Coordinates of C-alpha atoms and ligand atoms in Angstrom, one line a residue:
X1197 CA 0.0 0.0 0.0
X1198 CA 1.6 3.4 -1.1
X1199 CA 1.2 6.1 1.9
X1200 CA 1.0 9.6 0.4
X1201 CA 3.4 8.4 -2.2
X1202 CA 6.0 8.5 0.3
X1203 CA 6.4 4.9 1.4
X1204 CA 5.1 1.5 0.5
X1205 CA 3.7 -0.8 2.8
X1206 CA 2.7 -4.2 2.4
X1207 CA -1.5 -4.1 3.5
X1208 CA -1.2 -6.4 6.5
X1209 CA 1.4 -4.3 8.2
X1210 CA -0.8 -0.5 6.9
X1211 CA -4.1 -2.5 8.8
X1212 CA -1.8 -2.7 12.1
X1213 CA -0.2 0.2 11.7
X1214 CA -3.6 2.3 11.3
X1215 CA -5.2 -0.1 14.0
X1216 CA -2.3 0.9 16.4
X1217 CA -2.5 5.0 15.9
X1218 CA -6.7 4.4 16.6
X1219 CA -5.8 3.2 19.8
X1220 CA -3.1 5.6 20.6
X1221 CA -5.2 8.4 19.5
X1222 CA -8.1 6.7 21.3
X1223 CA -6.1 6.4 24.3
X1224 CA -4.6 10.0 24.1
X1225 CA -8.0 11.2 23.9
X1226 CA -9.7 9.6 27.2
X1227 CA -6.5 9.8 29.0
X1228 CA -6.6 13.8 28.5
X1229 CA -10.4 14.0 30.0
X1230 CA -9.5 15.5 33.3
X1231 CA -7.2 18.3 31.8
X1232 CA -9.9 19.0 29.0
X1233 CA -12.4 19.3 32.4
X1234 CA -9.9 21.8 33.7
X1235 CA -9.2 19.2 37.2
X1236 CA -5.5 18.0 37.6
X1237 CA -5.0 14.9 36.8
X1238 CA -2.4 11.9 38.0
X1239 CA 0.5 11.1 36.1
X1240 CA -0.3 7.6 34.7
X1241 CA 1.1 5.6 32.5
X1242 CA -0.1 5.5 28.7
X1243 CA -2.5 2.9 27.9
X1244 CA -2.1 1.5 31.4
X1245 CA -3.3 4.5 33.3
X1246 CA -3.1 3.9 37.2
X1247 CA -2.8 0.3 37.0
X1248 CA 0.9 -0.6 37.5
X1249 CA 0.9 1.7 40.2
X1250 CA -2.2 0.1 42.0
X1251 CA -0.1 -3.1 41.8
X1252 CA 3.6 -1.7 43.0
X1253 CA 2.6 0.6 45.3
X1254 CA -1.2 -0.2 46.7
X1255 CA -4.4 1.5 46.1
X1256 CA -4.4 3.8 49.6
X1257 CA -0.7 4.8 49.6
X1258 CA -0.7 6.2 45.9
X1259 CA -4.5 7.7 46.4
X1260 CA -3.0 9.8 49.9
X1261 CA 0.3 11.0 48.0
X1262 CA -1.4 12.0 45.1
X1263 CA -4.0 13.7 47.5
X1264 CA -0.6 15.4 49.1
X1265 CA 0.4 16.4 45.5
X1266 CA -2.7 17.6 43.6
X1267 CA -4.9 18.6 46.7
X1268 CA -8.6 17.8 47.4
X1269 CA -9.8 16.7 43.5
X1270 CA -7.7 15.3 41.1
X1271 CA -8.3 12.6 38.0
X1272 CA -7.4 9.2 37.4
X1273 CA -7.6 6.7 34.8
X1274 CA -8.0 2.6 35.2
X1275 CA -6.9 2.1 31.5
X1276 CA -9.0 4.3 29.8
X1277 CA -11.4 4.7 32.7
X1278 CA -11.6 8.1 34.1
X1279 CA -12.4 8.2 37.8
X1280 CA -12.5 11.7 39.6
X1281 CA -11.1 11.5 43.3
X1282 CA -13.0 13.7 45.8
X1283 CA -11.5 14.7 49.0
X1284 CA -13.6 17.9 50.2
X1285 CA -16.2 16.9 53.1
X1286 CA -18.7 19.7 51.8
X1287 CA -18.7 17.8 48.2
X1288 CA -18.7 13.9 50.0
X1289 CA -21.3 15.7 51.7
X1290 CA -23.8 16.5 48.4
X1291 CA -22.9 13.4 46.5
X1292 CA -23.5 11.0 49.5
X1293 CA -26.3 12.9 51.4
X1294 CA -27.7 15.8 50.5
X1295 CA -27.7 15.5 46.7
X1296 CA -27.7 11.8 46.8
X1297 CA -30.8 11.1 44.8
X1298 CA -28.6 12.2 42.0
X1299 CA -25.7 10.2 43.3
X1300 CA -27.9 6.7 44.1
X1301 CA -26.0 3.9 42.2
X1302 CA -22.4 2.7 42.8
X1303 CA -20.3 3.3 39.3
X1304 CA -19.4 -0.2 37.5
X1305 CA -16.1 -0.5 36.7
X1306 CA -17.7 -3.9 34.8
X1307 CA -20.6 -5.3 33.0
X1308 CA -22.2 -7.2 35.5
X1309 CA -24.4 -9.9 34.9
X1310 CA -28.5 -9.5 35.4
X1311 CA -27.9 -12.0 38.6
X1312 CA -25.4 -9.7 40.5
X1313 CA -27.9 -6.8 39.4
X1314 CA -30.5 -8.1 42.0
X1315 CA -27.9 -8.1 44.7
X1316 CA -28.0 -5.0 47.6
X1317 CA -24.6 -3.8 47.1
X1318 CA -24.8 -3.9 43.3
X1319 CA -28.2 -3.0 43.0
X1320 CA -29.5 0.2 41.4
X1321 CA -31.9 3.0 41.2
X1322 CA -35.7 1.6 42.5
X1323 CA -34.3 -1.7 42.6
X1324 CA -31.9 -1.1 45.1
X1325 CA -34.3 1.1 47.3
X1326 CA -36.8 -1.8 47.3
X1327 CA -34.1 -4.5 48.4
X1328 CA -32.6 -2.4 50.6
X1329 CA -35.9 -1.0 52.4
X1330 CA -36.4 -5.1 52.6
X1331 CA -33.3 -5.8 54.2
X1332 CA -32.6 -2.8 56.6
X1333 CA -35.1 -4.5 59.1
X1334 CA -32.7 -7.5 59.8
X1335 CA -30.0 -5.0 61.2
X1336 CA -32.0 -2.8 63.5
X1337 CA -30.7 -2.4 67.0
X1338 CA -34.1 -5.0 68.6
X1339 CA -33.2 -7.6 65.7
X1340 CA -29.0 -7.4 66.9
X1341 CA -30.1 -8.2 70.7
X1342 CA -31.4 -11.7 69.2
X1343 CA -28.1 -12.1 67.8
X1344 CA -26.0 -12.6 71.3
X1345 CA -26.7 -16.1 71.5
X1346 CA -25.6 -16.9 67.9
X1347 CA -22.4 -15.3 68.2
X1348 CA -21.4 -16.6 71.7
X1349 CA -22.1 -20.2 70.2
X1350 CA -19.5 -19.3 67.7
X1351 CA -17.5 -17.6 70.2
X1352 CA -16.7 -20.7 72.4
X1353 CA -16.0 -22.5 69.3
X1354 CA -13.5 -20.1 68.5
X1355 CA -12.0 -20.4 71.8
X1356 CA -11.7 -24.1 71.7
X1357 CA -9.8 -23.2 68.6
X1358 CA -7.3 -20.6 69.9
X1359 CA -7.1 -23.2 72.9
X1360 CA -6.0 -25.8 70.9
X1361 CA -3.5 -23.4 68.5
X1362 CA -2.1 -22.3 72.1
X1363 CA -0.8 -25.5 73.0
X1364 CA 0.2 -26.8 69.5
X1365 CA 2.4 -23.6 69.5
X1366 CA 3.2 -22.2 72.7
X1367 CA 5.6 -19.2 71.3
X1368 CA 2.9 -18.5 68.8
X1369 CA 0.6 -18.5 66.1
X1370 CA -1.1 -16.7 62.9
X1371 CA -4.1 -16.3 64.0
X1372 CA -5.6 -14.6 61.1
X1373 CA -6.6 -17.9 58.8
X1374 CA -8.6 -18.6 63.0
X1375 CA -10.4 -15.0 62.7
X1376 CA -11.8 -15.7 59.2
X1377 CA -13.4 -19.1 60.0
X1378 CA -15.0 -17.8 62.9
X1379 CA -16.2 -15.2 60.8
X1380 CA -17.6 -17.0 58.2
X1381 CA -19.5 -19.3 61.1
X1382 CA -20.5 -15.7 62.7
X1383 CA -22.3 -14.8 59.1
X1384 CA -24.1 -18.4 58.3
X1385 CA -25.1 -18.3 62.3
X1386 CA -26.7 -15.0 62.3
X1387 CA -28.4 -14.5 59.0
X1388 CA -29.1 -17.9 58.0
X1389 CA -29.2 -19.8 61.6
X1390 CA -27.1 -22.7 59.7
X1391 CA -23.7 -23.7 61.6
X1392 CA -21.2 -24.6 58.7
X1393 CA -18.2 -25.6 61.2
X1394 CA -15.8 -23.4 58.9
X1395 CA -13.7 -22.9 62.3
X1396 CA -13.5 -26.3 62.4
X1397 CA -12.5 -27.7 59.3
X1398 CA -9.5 -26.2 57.6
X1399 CA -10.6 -27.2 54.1
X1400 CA -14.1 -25.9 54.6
X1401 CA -15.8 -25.5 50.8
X1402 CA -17.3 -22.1 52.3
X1403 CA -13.8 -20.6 53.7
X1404 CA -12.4 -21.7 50.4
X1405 CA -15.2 -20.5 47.8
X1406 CA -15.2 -17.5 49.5
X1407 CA -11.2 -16.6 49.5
X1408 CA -11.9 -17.4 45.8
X1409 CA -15.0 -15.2 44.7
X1410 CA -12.9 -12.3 46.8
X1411 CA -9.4 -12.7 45.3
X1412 CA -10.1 -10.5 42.2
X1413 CA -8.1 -11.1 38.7
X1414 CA -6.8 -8.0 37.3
X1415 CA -5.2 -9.9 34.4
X1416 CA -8.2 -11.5 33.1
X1417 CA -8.9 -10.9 29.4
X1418 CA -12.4 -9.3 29.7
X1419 CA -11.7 -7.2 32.6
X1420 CA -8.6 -5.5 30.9
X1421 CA -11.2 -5.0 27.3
X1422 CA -13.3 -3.4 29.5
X1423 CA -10.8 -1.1 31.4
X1424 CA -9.0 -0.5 28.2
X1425 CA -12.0 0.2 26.1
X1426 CA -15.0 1.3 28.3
X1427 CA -16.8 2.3 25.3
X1428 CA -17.2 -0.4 23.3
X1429 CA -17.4 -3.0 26.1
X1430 CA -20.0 -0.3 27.7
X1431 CA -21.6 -0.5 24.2
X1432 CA -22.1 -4.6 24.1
X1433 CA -22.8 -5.3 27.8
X1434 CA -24.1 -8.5 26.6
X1435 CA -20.4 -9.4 24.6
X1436 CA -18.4 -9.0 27.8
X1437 CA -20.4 -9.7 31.0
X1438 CA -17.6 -10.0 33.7
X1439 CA -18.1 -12.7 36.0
X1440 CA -15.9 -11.6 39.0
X1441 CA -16.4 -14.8 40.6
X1442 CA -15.6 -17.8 39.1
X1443 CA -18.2 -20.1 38.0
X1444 CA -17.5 -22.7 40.6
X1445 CA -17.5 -20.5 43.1
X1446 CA -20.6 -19.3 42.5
X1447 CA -22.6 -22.7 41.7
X1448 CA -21.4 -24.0 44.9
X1449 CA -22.7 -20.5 47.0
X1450 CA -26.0 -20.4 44.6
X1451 CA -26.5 -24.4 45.8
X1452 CA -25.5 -23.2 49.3
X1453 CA -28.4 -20.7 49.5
X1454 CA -31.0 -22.9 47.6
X1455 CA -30.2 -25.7 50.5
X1456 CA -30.2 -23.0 53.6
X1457 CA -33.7 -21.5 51.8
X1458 CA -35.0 -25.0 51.3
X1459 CA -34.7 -26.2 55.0
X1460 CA -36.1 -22.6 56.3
X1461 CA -39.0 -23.1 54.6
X1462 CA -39.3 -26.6 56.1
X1463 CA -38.2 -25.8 59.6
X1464 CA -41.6 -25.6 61.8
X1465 CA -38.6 -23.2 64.4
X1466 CA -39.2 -19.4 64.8
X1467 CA -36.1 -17.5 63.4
X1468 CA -35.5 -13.7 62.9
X1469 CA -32.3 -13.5 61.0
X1470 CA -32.2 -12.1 57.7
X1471 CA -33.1 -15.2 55.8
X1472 CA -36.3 -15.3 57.3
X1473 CA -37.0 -12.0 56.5
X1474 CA -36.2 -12.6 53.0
X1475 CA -38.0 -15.7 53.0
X1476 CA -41.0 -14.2 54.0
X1477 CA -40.9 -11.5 51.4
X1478 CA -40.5 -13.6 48.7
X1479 CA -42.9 -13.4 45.7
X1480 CA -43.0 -15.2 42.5
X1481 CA -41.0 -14.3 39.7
X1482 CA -44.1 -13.5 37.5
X1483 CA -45.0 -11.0 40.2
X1484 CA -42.0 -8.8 39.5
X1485 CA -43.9 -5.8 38.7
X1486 CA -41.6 -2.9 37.0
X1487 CA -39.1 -1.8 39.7
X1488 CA -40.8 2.0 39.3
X1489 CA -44.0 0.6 41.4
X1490 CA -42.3 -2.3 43.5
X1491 CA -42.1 -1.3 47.2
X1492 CA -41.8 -4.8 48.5
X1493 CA -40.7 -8.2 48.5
X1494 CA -37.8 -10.1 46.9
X1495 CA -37.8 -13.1 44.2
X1496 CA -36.1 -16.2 44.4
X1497 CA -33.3 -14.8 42.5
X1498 CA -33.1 -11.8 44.6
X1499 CA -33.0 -14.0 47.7
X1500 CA -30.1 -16.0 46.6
X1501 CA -28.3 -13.0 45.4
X1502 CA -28.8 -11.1 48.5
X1503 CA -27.7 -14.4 50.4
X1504 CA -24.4 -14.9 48.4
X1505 CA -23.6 -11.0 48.7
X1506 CA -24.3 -10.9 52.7
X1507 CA -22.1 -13.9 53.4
X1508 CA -19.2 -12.8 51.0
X1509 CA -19.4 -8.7 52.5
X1510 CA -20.0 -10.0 56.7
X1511 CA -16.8 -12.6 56.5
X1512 CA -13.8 -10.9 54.7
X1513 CA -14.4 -7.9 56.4
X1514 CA -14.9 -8.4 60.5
X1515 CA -12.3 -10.7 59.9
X1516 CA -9.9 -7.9 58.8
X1517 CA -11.0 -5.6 61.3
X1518 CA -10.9 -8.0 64.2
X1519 CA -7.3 -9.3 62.8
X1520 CA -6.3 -5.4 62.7
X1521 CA -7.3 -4.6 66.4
X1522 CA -5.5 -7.6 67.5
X1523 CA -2.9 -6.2 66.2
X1524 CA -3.1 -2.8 67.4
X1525 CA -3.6 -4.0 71.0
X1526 CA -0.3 -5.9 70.6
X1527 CA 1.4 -2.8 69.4
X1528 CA 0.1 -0.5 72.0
X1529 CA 0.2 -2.2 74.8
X1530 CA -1.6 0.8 77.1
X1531 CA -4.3 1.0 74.7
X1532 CA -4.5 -3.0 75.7
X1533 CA -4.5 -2.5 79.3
X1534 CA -7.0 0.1 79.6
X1535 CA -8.9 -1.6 77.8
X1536 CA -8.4 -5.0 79.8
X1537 CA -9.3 -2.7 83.0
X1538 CA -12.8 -1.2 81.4
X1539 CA -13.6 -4.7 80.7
X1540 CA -12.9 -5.7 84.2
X1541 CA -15.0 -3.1 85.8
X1542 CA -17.9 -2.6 83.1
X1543 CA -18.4 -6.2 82.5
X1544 CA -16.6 -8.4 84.7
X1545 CA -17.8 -12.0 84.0
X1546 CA -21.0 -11.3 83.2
X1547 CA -22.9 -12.5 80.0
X1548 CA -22.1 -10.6 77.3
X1549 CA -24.9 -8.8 75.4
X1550 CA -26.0 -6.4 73.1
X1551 CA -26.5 -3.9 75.7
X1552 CA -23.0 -4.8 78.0
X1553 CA -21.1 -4.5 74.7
X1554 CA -22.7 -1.5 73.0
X1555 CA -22.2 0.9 76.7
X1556 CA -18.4 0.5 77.1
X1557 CA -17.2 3.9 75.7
X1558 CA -13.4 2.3 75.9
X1559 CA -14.1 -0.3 73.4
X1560 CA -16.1 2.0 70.8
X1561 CA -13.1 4.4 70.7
X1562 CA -10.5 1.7 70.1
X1563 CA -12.8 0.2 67.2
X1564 CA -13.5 3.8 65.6
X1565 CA -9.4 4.5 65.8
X1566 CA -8.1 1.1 64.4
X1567 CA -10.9 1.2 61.2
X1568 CA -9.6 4.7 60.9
X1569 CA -6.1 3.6 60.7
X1570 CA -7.1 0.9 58.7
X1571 CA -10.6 1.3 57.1
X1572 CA -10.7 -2.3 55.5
X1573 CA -12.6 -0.6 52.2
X1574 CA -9.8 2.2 50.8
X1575 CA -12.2 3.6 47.9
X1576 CA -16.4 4.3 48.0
X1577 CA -17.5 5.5 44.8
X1578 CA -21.0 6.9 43.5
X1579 CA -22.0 7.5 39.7
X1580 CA -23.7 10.9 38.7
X1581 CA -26.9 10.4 37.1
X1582 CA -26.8 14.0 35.4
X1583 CA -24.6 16.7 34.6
X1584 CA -24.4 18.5 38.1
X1585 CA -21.7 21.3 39.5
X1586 CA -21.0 21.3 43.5
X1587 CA -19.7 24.0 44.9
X1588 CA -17.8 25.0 41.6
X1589 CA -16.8 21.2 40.9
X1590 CA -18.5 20.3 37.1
X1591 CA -19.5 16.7 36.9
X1592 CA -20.5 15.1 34.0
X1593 CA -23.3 12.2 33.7
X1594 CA -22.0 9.3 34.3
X1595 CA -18.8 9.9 36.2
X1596 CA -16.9 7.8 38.6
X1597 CA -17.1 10.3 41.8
X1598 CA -14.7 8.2 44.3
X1599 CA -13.9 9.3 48.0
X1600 CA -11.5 7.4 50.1
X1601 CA -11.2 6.5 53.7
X1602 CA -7.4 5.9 52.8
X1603 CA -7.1 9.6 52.0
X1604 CA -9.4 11.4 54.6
X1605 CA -8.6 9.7 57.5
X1606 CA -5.2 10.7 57.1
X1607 CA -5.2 13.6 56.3
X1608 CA -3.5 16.4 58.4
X1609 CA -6.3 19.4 58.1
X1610 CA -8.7 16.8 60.0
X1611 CA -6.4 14.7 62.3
X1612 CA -3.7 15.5 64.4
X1613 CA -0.5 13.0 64.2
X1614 CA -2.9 11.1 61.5
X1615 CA 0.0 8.0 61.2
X1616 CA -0.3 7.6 65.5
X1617 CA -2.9 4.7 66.8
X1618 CA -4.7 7.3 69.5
X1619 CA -8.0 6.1 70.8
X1620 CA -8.4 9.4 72.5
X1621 CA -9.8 11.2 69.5
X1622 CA -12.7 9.1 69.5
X1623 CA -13.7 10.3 73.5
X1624 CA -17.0 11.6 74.2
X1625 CA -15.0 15.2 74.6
X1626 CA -12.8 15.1 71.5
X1627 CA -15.6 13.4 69.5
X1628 CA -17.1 16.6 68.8
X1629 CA -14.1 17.8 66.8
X1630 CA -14.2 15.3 64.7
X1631 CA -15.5 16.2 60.4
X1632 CA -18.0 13.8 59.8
X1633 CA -17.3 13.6 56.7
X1634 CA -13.4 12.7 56.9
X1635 CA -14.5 9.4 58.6
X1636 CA -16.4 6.9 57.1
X1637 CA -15.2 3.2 57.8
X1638 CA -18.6 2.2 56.5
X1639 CA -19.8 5.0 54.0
X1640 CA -22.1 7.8 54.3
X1641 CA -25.2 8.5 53.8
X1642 CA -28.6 6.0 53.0
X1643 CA -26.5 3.4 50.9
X1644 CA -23.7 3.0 54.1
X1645 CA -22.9 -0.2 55.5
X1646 CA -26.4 -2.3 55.9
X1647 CA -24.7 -4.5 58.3
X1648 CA -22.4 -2.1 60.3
X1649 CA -24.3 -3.0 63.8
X1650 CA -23.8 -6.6 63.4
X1651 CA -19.9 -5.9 62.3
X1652 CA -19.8 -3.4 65.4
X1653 CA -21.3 -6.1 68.0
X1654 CA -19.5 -9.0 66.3
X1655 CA -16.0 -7.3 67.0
X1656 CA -16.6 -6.0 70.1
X1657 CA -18.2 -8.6 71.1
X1658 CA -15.0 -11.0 69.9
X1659 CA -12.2 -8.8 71.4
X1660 CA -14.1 -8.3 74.6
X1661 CA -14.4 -12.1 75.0
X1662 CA -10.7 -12.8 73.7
X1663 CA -9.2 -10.3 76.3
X1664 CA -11.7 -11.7 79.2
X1665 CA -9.3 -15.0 78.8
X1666 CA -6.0 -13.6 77.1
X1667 CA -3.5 -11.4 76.2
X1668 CA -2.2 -10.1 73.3
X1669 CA 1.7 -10.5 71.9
X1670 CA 3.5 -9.2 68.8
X1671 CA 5.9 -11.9 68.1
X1672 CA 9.1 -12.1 65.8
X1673 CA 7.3 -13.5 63.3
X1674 CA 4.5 -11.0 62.7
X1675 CA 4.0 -10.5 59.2
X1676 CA 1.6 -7.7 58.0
X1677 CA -0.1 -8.0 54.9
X1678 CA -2.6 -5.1 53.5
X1679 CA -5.7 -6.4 51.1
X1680 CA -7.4 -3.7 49.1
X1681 CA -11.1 -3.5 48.9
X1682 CA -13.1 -0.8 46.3
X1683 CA -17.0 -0.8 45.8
Ligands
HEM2295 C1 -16.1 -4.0 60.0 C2 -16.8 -4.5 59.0 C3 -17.3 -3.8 57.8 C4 -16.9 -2.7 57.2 C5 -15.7 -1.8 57.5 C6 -17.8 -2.4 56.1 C7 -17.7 -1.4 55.2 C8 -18.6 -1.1 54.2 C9 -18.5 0.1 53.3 C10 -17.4 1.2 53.4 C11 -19.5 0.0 52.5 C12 -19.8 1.0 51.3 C13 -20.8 2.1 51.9 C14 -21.0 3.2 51.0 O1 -21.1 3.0 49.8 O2 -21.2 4.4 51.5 C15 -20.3 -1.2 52.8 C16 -21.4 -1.6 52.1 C17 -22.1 -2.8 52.4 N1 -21.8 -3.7 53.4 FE1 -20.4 -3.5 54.8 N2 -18.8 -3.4 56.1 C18 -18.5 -4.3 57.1 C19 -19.3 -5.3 57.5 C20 -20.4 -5.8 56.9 C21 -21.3 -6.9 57.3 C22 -21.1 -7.7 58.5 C23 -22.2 -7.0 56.3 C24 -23.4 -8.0 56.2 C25 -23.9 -8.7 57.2 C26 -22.0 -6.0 55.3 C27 -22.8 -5.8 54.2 C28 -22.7 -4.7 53.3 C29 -23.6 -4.5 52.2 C30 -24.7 -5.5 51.7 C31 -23.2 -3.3 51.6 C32 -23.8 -2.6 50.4 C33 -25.0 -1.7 50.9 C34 -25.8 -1.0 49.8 O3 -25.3 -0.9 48.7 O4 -26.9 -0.6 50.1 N3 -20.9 -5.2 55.7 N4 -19.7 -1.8 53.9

């Protein structure tokens, strides 16, 4: 092929030639979004925007320097997927409250298939509000009382456990692959009344389909199309669904549900966990009415979603949190004792309880500091329904409008010594200085954390019971590893 008579080509290599300076062009265009907008935008690399980054250096770390760098709103790009950071509280504060009607759905980095659409956290617009004004009964603060005697089943099991780990390693142990069985028996116990022994058994299928459906894959082919070229992959939902768990995974948690469903609605035994209150709002398929008019009630498919979602979101992340504490404790040892002596004098030996566990002030301030040193999800994103501006900001339709724990609860215009583990900030007479919206361990707003009561009784509840009976040790072989979670 002659080009502008100055060169001959053969056609194969013209095709790839032209097909490569479409995608750089392509490329050069979405990458230069932010700067067109007029916001600053991170230095990424070409094609492969933040991703390389992500990888080497970890989600939170290059969010807060870049935070440091370009101040409160800056761009990114996943690939070619733009993604607009926001760290100013009075914004957070529009998109996740006061404006949120125009901020309702979370922004989908993927095409998700129609079954993940029916669950709460992936839900959207009047779908979402009928699920969720379903599900938000299970988590009030009458419903969480019922929930002692669950978890202190669980509890002793997971003492038995650290019992038996004690003497089989007297100088020490991990204890983290402990903390997430016993989570995982905390979630099938208290929503689903079904005890899955995943404490007990180290090859547990739950424990194991679980780690699997939460370890994402960055490399896989569909997910880089779709980071790569948003627009055509946006285009043909249908050609690249992205199934983020794998199908095993999934068939054995959809079987999981069916069986836990199944029983319930054989069991002739009052329960008032979650499952039952799905189970009892179930309707048929064919009574789906359009989601404009639907107030109520969940189908089958809804059910099992909803049932896969609650047990994957109430495991992976008490377990962190619990695993985290633990770990402060051992590292500040003062924070430990004080909090071994409010134990001691608020509770003693008595039964613990929803009540007992929910009035010691020491323990709530020693939660709120270690999820603020470590908030277990580093980035919450909303999508913008319609071109808005806030407070000067422009936001297009559609946008990726992501705020992050990782950045705000570090930063130095809210916190003093952010990097220091100081439970004191959290005291009824410091509380008050505190910018409500520069924490947020579990969201803002009316699409928060649905389950953060149970999370905050199931972890004080667990490190209340743990210190009633032991004490915690940093050994020489503590190793720290950091996950990163994004919704
Ligand atoms: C310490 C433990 C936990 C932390 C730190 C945590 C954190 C979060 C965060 C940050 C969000 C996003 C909120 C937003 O978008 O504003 C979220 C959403 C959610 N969490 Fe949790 N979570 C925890 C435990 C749990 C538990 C135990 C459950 C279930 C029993 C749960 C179920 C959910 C669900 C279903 C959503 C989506 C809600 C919706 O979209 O309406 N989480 N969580």
């Amino acid at each position: 092929m002659d080009i502008l008579g100055l060169f001959d080509l053969p056609r194969w290599a013209a095709t790839i030639v032209f097909f490569l300076l479409t995608v750089c062009l392509y490329t050069w265009y979405k990458q230069s979004y932010f700067k067109r907008m007029g916001i600053k935008q991170r230095k990424t690399l070409f094609f492969l925007g933040d991703m390389v980054d992500i990888v080497k250096k970890g989600i939170g770390y290059l969010d807060l320097q870049d935070y440091k760098k370009y101040g409160k709103t800056f761009g990114t790009y996943t690939g070619n997927r733009p993604t607009l950071v926001i760290s100013d509280p009075e914004i957070i504060k529009q998109i996740t409250v006061k404006q949120f009607d125009k901020f309702t759905n979370r922004s989908q980095m993927i095409n998700l298939p129609e079954f993940w659409k029916s669950a709460v956290s992936l839900a959207e617009g009047h779908t979402w509000r009928n699920i969720r004004h379903t599900l938000s009964p299970t988590f009030t603060s009458g419903k969480m009382r019922h929930m002692g005697p669950y978890l202190q089943r669980c509890l002793d099991v997971f003492h038995e456990v650290l019992d038996k780990k004690i003497q089989e390693c007297p100088e020490g142990f991990d204890i983290d692959s402990a903390v997430r069985g016993y989570t995982m028996d905390v979630i099938c116990s208290t929503g689903f009344g079904t005890e899955v022994s995943a404490q007990t058994d180290p090859d547990n299928p739950f424990n194991k389909h679980a780690k699997a459906a939460l370890t994402f894959n960055p490399v896989s082919p569909t997910f880089l199309f779709l980071v790569f070229f948003p627009d055509i992959a946006g285009a043909f939902p249908k050609l690249f669904p992205t199934n983020f768990v794998p199908k095993d995974s999934l068939d054995f948690f959809i079987d999981a549900s069916k069986s836990f469903i199944a029983e319930r609605k054989n069991s002739s035994s009052k329960h008032r966990d979650l499952l039952q209150l799905m189970v009892n709002a179930q309707i048929g398929e064919d009574e789906k009415t359009p989601n404009e008019t639907r107030t109520q009630g969940l189908t089958d498919t809804e059910i099992i979603a909803n049932s896969i979602v609650f047990m994957l979101a109430g495991f992976d992340t008490t377990a962190s949190t619990i695993a985290w504490m633990l770990y402060e404790l051992a590292m500040n040892p003062d924070a430990q004792e004080k909090l071994i002596n409010s134990i001691d004098q608020e509770i003693g030996e008595s039964k613990l309880s929803y009540d007992n566990v929910f009035n010691m002030r020491y323990m709530d301030m020693v939660m709120s500091e270690t999820l603020r040193v470590h908030p277990i999800v580093q980035r919450i994103n909303r999508d913008a329904s319609e071109d808005i501006e806030i407070n000067g900001l422009k936001i297009k339709k559609g946008m990726d409008c992501t705020y992050c724990p990782s950045i705000l609860h570090f930063a130095e215009e809210y916190w003093d010594e952010p990097n220091k583990f100081d439970p004191e900030r959290f005291s009824p007479e410091n509380k008050d200085r505190i910018n409500e919206y520069a924490y947020m361990p579990f969201g803002l707003g009316p699409r928060n954390c649905i389950g953060m009561r149970l999370a905050q009784l199931e972890v004080k509840m667990t490190i209340i019971s743990l210190l009633q009976k032991y004490r915690i040790h940093k050994t020489d072989q503590l190793q720290v590893c950091t996950l990163c979670i994004v919704l």
